[in-house]
mmCIF file of C-alpha atoms in Angstrom:
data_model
loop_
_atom_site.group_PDB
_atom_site.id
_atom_site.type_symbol
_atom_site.label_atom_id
_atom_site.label_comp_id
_atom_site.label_asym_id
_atom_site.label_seq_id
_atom_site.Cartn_x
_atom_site.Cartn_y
_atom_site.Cartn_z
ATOM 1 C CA UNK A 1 0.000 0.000 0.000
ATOM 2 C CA UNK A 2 1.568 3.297 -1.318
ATOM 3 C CA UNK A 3 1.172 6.415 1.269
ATOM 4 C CA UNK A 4 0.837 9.080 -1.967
ATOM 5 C CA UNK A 5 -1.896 7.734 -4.453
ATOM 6 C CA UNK A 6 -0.939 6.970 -7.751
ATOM 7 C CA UNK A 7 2.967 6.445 -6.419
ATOM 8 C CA UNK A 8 4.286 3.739 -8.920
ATOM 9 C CA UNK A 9 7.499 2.096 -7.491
ATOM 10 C CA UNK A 10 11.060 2.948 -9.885
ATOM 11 C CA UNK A 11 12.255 -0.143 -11.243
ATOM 12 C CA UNK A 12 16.067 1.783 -9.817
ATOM 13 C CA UNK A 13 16.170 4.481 -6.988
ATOM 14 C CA UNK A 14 13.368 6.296 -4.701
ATOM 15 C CA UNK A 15 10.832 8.599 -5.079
ATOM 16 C CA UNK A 16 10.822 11.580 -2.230
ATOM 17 C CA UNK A 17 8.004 13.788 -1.553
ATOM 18 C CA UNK A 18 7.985 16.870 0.868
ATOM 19 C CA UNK A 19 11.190 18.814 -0.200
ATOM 20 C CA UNK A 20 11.382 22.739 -0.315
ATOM 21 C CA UNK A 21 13.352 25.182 -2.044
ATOM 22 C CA UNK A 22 14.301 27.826 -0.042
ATOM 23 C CA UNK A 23 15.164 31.162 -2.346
ATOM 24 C CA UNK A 24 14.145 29.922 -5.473
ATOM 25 C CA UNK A 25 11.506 27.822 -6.768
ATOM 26 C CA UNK A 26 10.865 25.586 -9.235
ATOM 27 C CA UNK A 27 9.686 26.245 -13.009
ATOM 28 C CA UNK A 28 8.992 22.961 -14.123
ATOM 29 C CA UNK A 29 12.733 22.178 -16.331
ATOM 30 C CA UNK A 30 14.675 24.973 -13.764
ATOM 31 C CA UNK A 31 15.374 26.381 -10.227
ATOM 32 C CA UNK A 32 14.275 30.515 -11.169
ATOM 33 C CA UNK A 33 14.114 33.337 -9.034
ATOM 34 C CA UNK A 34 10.684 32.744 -5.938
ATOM 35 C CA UNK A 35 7.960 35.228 -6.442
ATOM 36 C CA UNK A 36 7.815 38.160 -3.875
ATOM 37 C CA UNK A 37 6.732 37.007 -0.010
ATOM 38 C CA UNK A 38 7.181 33.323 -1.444
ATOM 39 C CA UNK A 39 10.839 32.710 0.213
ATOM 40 C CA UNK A 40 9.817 28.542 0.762
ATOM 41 C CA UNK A 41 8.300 27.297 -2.306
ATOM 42 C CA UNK A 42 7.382 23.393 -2.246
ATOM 43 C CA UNK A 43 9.069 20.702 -4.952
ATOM 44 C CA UNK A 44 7.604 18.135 -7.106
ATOM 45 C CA UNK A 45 8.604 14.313 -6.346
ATOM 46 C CA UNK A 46 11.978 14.073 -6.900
ATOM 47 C CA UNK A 47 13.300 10.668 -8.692
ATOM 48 C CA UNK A 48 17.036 9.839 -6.583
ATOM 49 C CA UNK A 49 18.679 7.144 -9.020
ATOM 50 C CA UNK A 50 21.919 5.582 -7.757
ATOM 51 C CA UNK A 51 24.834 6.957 -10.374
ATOM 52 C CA UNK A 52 28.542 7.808 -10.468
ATOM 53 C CA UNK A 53 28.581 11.865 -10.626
ATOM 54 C CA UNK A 54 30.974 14.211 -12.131
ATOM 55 C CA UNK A 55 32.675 16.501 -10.008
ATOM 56 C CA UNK A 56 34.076 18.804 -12.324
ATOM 57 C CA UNK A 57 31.474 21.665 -12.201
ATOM 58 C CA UNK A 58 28.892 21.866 -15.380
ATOM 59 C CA UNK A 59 27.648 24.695 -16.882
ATOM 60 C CA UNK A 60 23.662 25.445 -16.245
ATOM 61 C CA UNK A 61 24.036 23.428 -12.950
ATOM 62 C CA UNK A 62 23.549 24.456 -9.259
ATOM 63 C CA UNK A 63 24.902 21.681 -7.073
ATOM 64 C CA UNK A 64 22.406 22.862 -4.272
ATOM 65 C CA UNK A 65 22.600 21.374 -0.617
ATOM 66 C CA UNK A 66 19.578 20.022 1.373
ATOM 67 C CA UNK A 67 19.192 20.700 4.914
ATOM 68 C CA UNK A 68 16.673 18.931 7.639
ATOM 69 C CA UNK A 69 15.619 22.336 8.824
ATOM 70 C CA UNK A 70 15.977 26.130 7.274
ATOM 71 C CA UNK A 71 18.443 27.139 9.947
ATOM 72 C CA UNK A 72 21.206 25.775 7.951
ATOM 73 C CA UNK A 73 23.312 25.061 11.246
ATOM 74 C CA UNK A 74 24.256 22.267 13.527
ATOM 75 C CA UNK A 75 27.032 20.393 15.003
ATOM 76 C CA UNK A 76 29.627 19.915 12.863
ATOM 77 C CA UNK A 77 30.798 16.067 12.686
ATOM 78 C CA UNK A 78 33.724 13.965 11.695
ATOM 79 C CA UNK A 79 33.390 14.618 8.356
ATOM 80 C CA UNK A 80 33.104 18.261 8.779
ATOM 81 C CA UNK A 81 29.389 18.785 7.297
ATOM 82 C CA UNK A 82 26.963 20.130 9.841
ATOM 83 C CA UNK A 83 24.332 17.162 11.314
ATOM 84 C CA UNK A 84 21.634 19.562 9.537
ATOM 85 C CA UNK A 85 23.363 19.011 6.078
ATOM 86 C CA UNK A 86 21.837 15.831 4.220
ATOM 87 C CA UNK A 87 23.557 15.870 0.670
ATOM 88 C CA UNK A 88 23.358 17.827 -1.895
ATOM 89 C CA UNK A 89 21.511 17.396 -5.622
ATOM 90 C CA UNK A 90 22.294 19.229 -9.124
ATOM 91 C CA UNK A 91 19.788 21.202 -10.460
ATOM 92 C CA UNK A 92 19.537 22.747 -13.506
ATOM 93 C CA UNK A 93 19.121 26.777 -13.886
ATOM 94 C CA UNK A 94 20.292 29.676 -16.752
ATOM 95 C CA UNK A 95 21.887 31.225 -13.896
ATOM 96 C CA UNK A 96 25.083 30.745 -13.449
ATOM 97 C CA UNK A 97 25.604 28.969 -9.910
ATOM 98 C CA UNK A 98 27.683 31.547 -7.848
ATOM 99 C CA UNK A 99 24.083 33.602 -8.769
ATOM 100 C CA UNK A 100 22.548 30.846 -6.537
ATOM 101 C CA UNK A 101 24.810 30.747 -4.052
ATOM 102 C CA UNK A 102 24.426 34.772 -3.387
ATOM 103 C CA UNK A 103 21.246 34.168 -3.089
ATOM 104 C CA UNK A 104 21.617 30.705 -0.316
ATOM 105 C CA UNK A 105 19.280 28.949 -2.157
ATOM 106 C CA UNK A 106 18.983 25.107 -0.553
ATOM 107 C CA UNK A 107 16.414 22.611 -0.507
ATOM 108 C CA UNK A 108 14.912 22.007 2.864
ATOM 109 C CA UNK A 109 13.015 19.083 4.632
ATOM 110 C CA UNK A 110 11.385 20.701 6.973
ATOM 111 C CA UNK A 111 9.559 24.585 6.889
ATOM 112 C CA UNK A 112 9.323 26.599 9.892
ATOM 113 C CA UNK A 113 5.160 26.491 9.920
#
């Protein structure tokens, strides 16, 4: 029994609901700038497939962290990310990405409400 209706398992990887963007929002194909008053705009499912990933940094790509919670901080561990930090996904955008780092645009698990 699937908790989202409609939900059709991948054949590879996981489907996760309930992400935010916070400073940008999504346009369908792109991250774009968020309306005005809409700081925390909600994602669509988001498909996580298990693949090897280039490092070298790609034009029209914002490698954009996720956080648990908006506040960004936490205790930093062994590995020297903060215990808030999850990972972090590429996203495509025309901006260039120092555009979306200015701005501290992250996808979030959790919203303040």
């Amino acid at each position: 029994m699937w908790a989202f209706p409609g939900a059709v398992a991948p054949d590879n990887g996981i489907l996760i609901h309930g992400l935010y963007l916070d400073g940008g929002r999504w346009d369908g194909g792109h991250v774009v700038e968020a309306l005005p008053s809409r700081q925390v705009t909600p994602l669509p499912e988001i498909h996580f497939l298990p693949q090897q990933v280039d490092d070298t940094a790609q034009p029209g790509v914002y490698e954009c962290p996720i956080y648990r919670t908006s506040e960004r901080c936490g205790t930093l561990d062994q590995t020297g990310h903060s215990d808030n930090f999850v990972t972090s996904i590429l996203l495509p955008t025309e901006q260039q990405p120092q555009h979306w780092i200015t701005r501290g645009l992250a996808i979030i698990c959790q919203t303040v409400d």
